[in-house]
mmCIF file of C-alpha atoms in Angstrom:
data_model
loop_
_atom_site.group_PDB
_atom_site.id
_atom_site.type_symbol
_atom_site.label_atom_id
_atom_site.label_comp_id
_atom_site.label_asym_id
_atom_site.label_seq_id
_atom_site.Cartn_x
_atom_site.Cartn_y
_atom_site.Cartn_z
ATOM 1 C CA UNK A 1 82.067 24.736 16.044
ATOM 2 C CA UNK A 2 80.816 25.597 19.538
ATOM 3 C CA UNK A 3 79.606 29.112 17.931
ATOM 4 C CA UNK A 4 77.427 27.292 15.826
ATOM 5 C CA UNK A 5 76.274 24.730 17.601
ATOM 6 C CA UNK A 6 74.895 27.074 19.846
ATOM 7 C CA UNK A 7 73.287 28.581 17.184
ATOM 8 C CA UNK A 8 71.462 25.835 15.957
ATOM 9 C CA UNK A 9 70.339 25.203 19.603
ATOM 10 C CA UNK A 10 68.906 28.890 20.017
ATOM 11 C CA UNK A 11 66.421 28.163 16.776
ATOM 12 C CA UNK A 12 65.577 24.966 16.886
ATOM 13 C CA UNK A 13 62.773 25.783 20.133
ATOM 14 C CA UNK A 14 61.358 28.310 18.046
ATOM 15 C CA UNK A 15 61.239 25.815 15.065
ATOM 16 C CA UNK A 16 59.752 23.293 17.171
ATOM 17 C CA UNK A 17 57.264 25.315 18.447
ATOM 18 C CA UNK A 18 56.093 26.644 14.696
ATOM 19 C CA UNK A 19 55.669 23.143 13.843
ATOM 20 C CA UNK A 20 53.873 21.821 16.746
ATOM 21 C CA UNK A 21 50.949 24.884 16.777
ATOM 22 C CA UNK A 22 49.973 23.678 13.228
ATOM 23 C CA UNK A 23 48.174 20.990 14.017
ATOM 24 C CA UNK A 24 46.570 21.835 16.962
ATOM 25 C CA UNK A 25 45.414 24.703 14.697
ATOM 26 C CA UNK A 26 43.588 22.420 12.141
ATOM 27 C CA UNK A 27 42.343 19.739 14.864
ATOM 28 C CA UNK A 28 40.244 22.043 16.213
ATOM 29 C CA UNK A 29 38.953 23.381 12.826
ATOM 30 C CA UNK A 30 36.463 20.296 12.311
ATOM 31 C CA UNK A 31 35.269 20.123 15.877
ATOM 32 C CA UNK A 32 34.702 24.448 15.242
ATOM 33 C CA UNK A 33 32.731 23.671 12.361
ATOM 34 C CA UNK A 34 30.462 20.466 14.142
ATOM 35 C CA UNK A 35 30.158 22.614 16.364
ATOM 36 C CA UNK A 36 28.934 25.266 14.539
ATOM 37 C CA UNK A 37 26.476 23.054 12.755
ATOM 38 C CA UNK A 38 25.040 21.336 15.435
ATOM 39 C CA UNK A 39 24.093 25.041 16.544
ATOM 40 C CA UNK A 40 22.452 25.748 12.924
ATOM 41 C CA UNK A 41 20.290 23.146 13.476
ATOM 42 C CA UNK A 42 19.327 23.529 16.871
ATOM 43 C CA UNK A 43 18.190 27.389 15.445
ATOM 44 C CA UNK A 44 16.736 25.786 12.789
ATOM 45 C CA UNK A 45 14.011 23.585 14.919
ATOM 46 C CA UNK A 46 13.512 26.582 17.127
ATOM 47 C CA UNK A 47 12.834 29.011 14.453
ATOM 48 C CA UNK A 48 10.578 26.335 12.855
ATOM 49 C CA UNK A 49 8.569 25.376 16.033
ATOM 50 C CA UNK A 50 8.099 29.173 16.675
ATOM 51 C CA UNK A 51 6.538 30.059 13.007
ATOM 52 C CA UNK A 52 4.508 27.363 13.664
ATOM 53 C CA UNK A 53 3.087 28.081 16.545
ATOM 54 C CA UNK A 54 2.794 32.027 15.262
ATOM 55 C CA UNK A 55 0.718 29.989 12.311
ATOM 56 C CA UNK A 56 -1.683 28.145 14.023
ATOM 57 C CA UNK A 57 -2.187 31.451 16.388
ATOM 58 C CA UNK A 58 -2.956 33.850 13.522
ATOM 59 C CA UNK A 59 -5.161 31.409 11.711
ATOM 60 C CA UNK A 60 -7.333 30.870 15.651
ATOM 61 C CA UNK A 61 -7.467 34.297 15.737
ATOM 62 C CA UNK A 62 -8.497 35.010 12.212
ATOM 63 C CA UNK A 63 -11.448 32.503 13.032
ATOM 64 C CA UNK A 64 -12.499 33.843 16.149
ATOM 65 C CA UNK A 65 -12.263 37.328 14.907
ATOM 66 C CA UNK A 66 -14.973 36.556 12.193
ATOM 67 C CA UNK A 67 -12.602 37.398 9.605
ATOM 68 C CA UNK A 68 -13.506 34.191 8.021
ATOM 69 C CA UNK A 69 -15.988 32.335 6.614
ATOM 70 C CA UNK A 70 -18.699 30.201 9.146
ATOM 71 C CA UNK A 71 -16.737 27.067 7.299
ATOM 72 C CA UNK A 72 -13.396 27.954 8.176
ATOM 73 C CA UNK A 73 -12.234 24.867 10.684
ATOM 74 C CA UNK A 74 -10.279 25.995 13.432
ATOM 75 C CA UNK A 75 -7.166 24.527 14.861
ATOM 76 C CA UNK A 76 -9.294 22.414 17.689
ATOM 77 C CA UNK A 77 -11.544 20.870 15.679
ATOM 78 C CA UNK A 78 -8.825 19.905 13.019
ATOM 79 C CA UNK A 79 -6.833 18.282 15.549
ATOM 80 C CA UNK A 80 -9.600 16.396 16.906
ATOM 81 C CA UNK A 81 -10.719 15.224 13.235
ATOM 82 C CA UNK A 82 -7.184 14.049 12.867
ATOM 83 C CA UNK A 83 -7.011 11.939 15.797
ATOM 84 C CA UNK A 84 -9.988 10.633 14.813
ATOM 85 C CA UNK A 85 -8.776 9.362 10.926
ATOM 86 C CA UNK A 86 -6.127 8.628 12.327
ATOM 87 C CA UNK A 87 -6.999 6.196 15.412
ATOM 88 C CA UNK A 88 -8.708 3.960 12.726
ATOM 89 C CA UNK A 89 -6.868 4.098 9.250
ATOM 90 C CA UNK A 90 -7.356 0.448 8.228
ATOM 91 C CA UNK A 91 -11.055 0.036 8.593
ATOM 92 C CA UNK A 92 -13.179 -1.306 5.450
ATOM 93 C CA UNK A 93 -16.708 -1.022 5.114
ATOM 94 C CA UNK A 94 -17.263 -0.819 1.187
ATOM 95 C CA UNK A 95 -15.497 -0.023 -1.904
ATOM 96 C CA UNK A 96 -15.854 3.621 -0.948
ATOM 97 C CA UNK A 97 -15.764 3.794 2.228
ATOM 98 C CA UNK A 98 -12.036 3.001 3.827
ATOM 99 C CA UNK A 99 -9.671 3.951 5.770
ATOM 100 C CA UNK A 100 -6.809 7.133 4.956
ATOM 101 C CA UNK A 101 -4.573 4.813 4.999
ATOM 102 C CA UNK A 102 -6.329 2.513 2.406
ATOM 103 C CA UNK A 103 -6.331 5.973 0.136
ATOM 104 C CA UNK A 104 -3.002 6.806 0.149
ATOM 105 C CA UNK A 105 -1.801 3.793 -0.482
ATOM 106 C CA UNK A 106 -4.027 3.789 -3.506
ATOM 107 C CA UNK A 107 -2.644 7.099 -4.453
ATOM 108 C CA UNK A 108 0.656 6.299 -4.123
ATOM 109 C CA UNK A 109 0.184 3.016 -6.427
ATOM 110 C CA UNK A 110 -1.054 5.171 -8.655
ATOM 111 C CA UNK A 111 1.808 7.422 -9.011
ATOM 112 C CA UNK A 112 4.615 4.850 -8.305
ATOM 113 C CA UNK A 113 3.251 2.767 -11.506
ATOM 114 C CA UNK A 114 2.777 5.934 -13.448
ATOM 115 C CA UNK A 115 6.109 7.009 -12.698
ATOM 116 C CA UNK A 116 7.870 3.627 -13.574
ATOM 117 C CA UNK A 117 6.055 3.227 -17.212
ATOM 118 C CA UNK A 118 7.539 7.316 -17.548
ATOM 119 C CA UNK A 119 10.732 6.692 -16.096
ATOM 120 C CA UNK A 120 11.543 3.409 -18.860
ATOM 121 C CA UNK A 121 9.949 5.942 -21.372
ATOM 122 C CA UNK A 122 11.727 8.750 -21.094
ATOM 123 C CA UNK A 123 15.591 7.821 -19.951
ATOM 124 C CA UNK A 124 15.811 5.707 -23.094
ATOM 125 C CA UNK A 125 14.459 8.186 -24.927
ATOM 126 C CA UNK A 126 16.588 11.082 -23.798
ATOM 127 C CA UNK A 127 19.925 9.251 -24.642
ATOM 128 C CA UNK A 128 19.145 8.518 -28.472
ATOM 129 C CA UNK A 129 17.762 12.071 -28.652
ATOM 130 C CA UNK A 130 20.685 13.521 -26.099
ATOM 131 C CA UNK A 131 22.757 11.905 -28.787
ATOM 132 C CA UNK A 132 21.783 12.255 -32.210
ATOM 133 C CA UNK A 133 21.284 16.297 -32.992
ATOM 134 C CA UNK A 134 19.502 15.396 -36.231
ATOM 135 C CA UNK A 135 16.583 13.343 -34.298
ATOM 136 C CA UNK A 136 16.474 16.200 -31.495
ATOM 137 C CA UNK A 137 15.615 19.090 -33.893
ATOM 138 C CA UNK A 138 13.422 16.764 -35.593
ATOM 139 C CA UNK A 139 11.418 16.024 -32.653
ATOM 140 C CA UNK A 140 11.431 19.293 -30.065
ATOM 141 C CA UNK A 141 8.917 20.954 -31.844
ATOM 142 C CA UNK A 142 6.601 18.388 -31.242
ATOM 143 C CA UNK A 143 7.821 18.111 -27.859
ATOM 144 C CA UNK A 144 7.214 21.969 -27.617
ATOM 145 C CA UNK A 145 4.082 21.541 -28.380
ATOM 146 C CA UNK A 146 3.145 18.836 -26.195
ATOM 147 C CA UNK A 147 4.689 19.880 -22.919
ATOM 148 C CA UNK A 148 3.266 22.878 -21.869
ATOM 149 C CA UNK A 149 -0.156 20.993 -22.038
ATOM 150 C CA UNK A 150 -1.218 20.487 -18.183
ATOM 151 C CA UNK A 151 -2.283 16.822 -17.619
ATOM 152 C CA UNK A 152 -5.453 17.278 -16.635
ATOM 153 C CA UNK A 153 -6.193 18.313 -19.848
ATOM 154 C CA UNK A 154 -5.725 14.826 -21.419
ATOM 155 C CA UNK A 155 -7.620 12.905 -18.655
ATOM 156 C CA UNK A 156 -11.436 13.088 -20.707
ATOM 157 C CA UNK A 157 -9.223 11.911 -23.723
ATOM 158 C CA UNK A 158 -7.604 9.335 -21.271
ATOM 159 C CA UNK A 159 -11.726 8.558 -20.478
ATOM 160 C CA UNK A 160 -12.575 8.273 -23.895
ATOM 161 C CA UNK A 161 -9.804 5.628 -25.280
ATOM 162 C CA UNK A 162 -9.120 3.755 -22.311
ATOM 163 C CA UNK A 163 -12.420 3.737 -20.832
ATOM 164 C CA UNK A 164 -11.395 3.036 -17.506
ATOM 165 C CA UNK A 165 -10.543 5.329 -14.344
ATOM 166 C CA UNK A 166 -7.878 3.283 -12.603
ATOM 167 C CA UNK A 167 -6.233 3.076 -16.187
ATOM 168 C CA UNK A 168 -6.610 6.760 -16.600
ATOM 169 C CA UNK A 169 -5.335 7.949 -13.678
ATOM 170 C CA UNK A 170 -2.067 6.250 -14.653
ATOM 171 C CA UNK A 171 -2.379 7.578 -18.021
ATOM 172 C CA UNK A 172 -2.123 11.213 -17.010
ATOM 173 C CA UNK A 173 0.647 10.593 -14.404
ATOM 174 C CA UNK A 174 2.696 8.979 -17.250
ATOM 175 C CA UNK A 175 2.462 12.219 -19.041
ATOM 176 C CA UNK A 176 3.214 14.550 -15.981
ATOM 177 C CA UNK A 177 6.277 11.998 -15.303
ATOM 178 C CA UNK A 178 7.598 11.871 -18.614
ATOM 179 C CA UNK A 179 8.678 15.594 -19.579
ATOM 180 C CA UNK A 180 10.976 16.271 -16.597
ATOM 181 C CA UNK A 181 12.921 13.358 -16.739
ATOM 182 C CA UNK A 182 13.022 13.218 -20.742
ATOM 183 C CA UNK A 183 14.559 16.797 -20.720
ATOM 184 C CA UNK A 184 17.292 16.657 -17.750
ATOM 185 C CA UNK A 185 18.263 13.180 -19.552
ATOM 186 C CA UNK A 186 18.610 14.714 -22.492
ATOM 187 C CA UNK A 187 20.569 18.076 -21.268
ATOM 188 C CA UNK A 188 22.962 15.352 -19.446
ATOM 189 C CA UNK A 189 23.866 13.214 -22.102
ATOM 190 C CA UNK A 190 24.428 16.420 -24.034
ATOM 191 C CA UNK A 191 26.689 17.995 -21.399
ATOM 192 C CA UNK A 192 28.499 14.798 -20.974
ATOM 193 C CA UNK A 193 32.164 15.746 -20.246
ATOM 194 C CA UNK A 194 34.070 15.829 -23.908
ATOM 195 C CA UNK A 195 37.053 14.310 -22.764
ATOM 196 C CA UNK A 196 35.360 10.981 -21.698
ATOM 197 C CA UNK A 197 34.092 10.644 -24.693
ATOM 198 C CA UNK A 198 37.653 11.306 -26.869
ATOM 199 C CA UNK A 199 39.474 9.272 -24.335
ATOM 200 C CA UNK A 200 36.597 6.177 -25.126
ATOM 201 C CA UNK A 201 36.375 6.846 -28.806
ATOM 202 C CA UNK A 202 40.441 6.392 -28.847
ATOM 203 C CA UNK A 203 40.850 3.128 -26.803
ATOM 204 C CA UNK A 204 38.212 1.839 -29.292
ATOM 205 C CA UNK A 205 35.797 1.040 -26.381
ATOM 206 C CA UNK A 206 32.534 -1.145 -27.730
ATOM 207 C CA UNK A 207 29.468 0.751 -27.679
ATOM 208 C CA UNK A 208 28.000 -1.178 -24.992
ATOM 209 C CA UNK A 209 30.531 -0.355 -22.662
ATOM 210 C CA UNK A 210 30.717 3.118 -23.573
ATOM 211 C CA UNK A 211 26.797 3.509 -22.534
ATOM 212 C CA UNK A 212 27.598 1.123 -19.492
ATOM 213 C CA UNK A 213 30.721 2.564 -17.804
ATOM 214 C CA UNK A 214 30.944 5.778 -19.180
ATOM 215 C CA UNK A 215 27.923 7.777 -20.987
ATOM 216 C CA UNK A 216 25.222 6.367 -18.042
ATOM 217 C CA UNK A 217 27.393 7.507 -14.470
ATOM 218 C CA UNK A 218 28.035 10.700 -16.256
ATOM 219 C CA UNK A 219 24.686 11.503 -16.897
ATOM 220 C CA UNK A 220 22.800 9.895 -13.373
ATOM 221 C CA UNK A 221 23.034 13.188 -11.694
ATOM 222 C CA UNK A 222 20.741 15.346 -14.261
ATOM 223 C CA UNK A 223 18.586 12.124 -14.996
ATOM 224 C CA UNK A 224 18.295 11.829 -11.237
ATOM 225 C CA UNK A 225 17.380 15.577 -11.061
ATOM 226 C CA UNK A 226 14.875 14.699 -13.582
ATOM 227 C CA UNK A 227 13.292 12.286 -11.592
ATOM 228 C CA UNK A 228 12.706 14.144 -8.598
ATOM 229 C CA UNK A 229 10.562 16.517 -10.314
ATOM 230 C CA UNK A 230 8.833 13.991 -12.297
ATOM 231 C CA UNK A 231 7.819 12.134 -9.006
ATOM 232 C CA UNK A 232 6.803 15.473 -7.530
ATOM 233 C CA UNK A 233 4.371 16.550 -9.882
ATOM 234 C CA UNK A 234 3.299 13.108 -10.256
ATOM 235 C CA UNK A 235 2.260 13.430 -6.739
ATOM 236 C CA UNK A 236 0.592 17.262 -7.564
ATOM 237 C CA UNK A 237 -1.574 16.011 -10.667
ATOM 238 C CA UNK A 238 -3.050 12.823 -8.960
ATOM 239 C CA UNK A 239 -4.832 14.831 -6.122
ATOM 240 C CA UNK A 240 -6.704 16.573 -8.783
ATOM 241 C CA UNK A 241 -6.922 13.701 -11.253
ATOM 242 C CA UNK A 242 -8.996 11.463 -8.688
ATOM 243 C CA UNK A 243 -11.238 14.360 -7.738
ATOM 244 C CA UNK A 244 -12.530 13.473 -11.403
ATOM 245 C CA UNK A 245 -11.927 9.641 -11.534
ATOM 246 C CA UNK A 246 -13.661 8.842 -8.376
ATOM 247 C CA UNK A 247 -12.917 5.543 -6.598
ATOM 248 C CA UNK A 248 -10.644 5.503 -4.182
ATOM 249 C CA UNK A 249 -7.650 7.626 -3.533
ATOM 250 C CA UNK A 250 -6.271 10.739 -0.779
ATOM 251 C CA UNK A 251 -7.646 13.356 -3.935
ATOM 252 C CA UNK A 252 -11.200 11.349 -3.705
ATOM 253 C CA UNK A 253 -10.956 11.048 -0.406
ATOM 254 C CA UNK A 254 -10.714 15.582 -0.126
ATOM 255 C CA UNK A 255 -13.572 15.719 -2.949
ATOM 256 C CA UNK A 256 -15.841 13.330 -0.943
ATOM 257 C CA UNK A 257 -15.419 15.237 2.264
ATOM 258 C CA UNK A 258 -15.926 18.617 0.554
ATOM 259 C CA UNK A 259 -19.169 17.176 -0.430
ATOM 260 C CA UNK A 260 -20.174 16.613 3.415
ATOM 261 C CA UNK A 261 -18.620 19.865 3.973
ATOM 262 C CA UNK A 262 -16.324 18.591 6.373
ATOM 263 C CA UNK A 263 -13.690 21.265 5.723
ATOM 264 C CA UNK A 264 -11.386 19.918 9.411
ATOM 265 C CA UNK A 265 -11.010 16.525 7.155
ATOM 266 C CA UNK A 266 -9.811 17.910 4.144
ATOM 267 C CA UNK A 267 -6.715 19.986 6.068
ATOM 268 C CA UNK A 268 -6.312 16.260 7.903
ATOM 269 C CA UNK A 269 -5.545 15.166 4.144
ATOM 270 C CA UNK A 270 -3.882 17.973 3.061
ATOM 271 C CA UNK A 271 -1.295 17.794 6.000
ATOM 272 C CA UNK A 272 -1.134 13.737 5.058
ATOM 273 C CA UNK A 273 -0.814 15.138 1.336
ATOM 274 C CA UNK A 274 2.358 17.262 1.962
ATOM 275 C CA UNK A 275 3.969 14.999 4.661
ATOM 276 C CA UNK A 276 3.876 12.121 1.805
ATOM 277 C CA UNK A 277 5.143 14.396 -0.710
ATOM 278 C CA UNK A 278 7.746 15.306 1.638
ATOM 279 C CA UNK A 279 8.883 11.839 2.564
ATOM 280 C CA UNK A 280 9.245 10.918 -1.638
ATOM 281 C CA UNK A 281 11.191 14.190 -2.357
ATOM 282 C CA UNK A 282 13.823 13.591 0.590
ATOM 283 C CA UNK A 283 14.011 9.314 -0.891
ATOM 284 C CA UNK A 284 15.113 10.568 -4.119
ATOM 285 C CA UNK A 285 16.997 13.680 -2.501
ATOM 286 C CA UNK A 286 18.853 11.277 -0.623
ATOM 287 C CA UNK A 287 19.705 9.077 -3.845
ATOM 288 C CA UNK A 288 20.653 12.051 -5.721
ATOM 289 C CA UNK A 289 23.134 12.790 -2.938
ATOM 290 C CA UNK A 290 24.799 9.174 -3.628
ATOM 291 C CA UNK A 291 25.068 9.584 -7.308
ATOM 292 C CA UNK A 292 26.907 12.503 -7.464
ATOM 293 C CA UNK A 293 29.604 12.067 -10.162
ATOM 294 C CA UNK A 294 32.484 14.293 -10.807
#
């Protein structure tokens, strides 16, 4: 008895001890990888600030060297034109003559309502076709047919029936809006997990529940996908569509400006062009992120 007992005292330290450096081990592991990508980041903003200061160097010195044309703006005088739209971006003196703001928001009306009229299109859409082969392979050569067309090259038919440029504009960014999102919606109710669908189809679950609870958060991620690139090329096509439409708008506002040949203005708008676009992408990024469903 004393033999063993003194056995059992000998291990148990070193048993202890195993147990104890366990956790330690993994406490530190998510602090390690914070750590680590805190650090990524950091390297991240560095690497960024440095290309583009290497940027705005090469283009000053592509200007100054003559290597461009006697229009090129330089960095200078683009900065200065920007602080100048931008001190006063609300001012109104005339139908065509407003502020950047005023054109951007116009822009953005634009594409939101375009987008909205192609999003309740095209999701609806995609399930019955996502569903029912028959109706798909009746349709997709039409839809072949259609979709490579770019957008711009229905805008004088959009002109000629609608005979209006506001209503127009929206026409063509329902069309950019619609393909994206009908196809993901329609590759994600196809690739719908099979088992969902056996395990609703044998509790005898009503239609309207199945599309509700089971067929719809199964497919949000791909018609979410969808979305995002329907939003983005809305954003692409109506730069170029108001160059043509006139009015108002951030693509009328680059046309007009390219007629007074004030070249530091239009990099002003494109910068205010790709910082927009930027700010939609990451809203729906960030929503895409939520609906992840697995």
């Amino acid at each position: 008895m004393t033999l063993s007992t003194q056995t059992r005292q000998t291990h148990n330290p070193i048993d202890t001890s195993d147990t104890t450096a366990t956790p330690s081990t993994t406490s530190e592991a998510p602090a390690n990888r914070v750590h680590r990508g805190v650090d990524t980041r950091i390297q991240a903003v560095i690497i960024g600030v440095v290309l583009a200061a290497v940027s705005i160097g090469v283009w000053q010195l592509a200007v100054t060297a003559g290597w461009l044309s006697d229009l090129a703006p330089t960095p200078a005088r683009t900065f200065s034109r920007g602080v100048e739209i931008l001190s006063d971006p609300f001012y109104r003196d005339g139908p065509g003559s407003v502020g950047i703001f005023w054109h951007v928001i116009t822009s953005l009306r634009r594409v939101l309502t375009g987008f909205f009229i192609a999003t309740v299109v095209a999701i609806p859409l995609g399930f019955v076709l996502g569903r029912s082969t028959a109706l798909r392979w009746a349709v997709d050569p039409l839809m072949q047919v259609l979709r490579p067309v770019s957008p711009l090259a229905w805008l004088p038919l959009g002109l000629a029936l609608l005979s209006n440029a506001e209503h127009t504009a929206i026409f063509v960014i329902v069309l950019s809006a619609l393909w994206p999102t009908l196809i993901n919606t329609i590759d994600a109710v196809r690739n719908v997990n099979p088992t969902y669908i056996n395990l609703t189809a044998t509790l005898g679950t009503p239609m309207w529940a199945r599309i509700i609870y089971m067929w719809f958060p199964a497919a949000l991620p791909g018609i979410v996908t969808g979305l995002r690139i329907s939003l983005s090329t809305s954003w692409l096509v109506i730069i170029a569509a108001e160059m043509l439409v006139g009015g108002q708008g951030i693509g009328f506002f680059v046309w007009n400006q390219w007629n007074r040949l004030d070249i530091d203005a239009i990099v002003v708008a494109i910068v205010l062009i790709g910082v927009t676009g930027l700010i939609l992408d990451h809203l729906v990024a960030a929503l895409q992120k939520v609906v992840r469903y697995d």
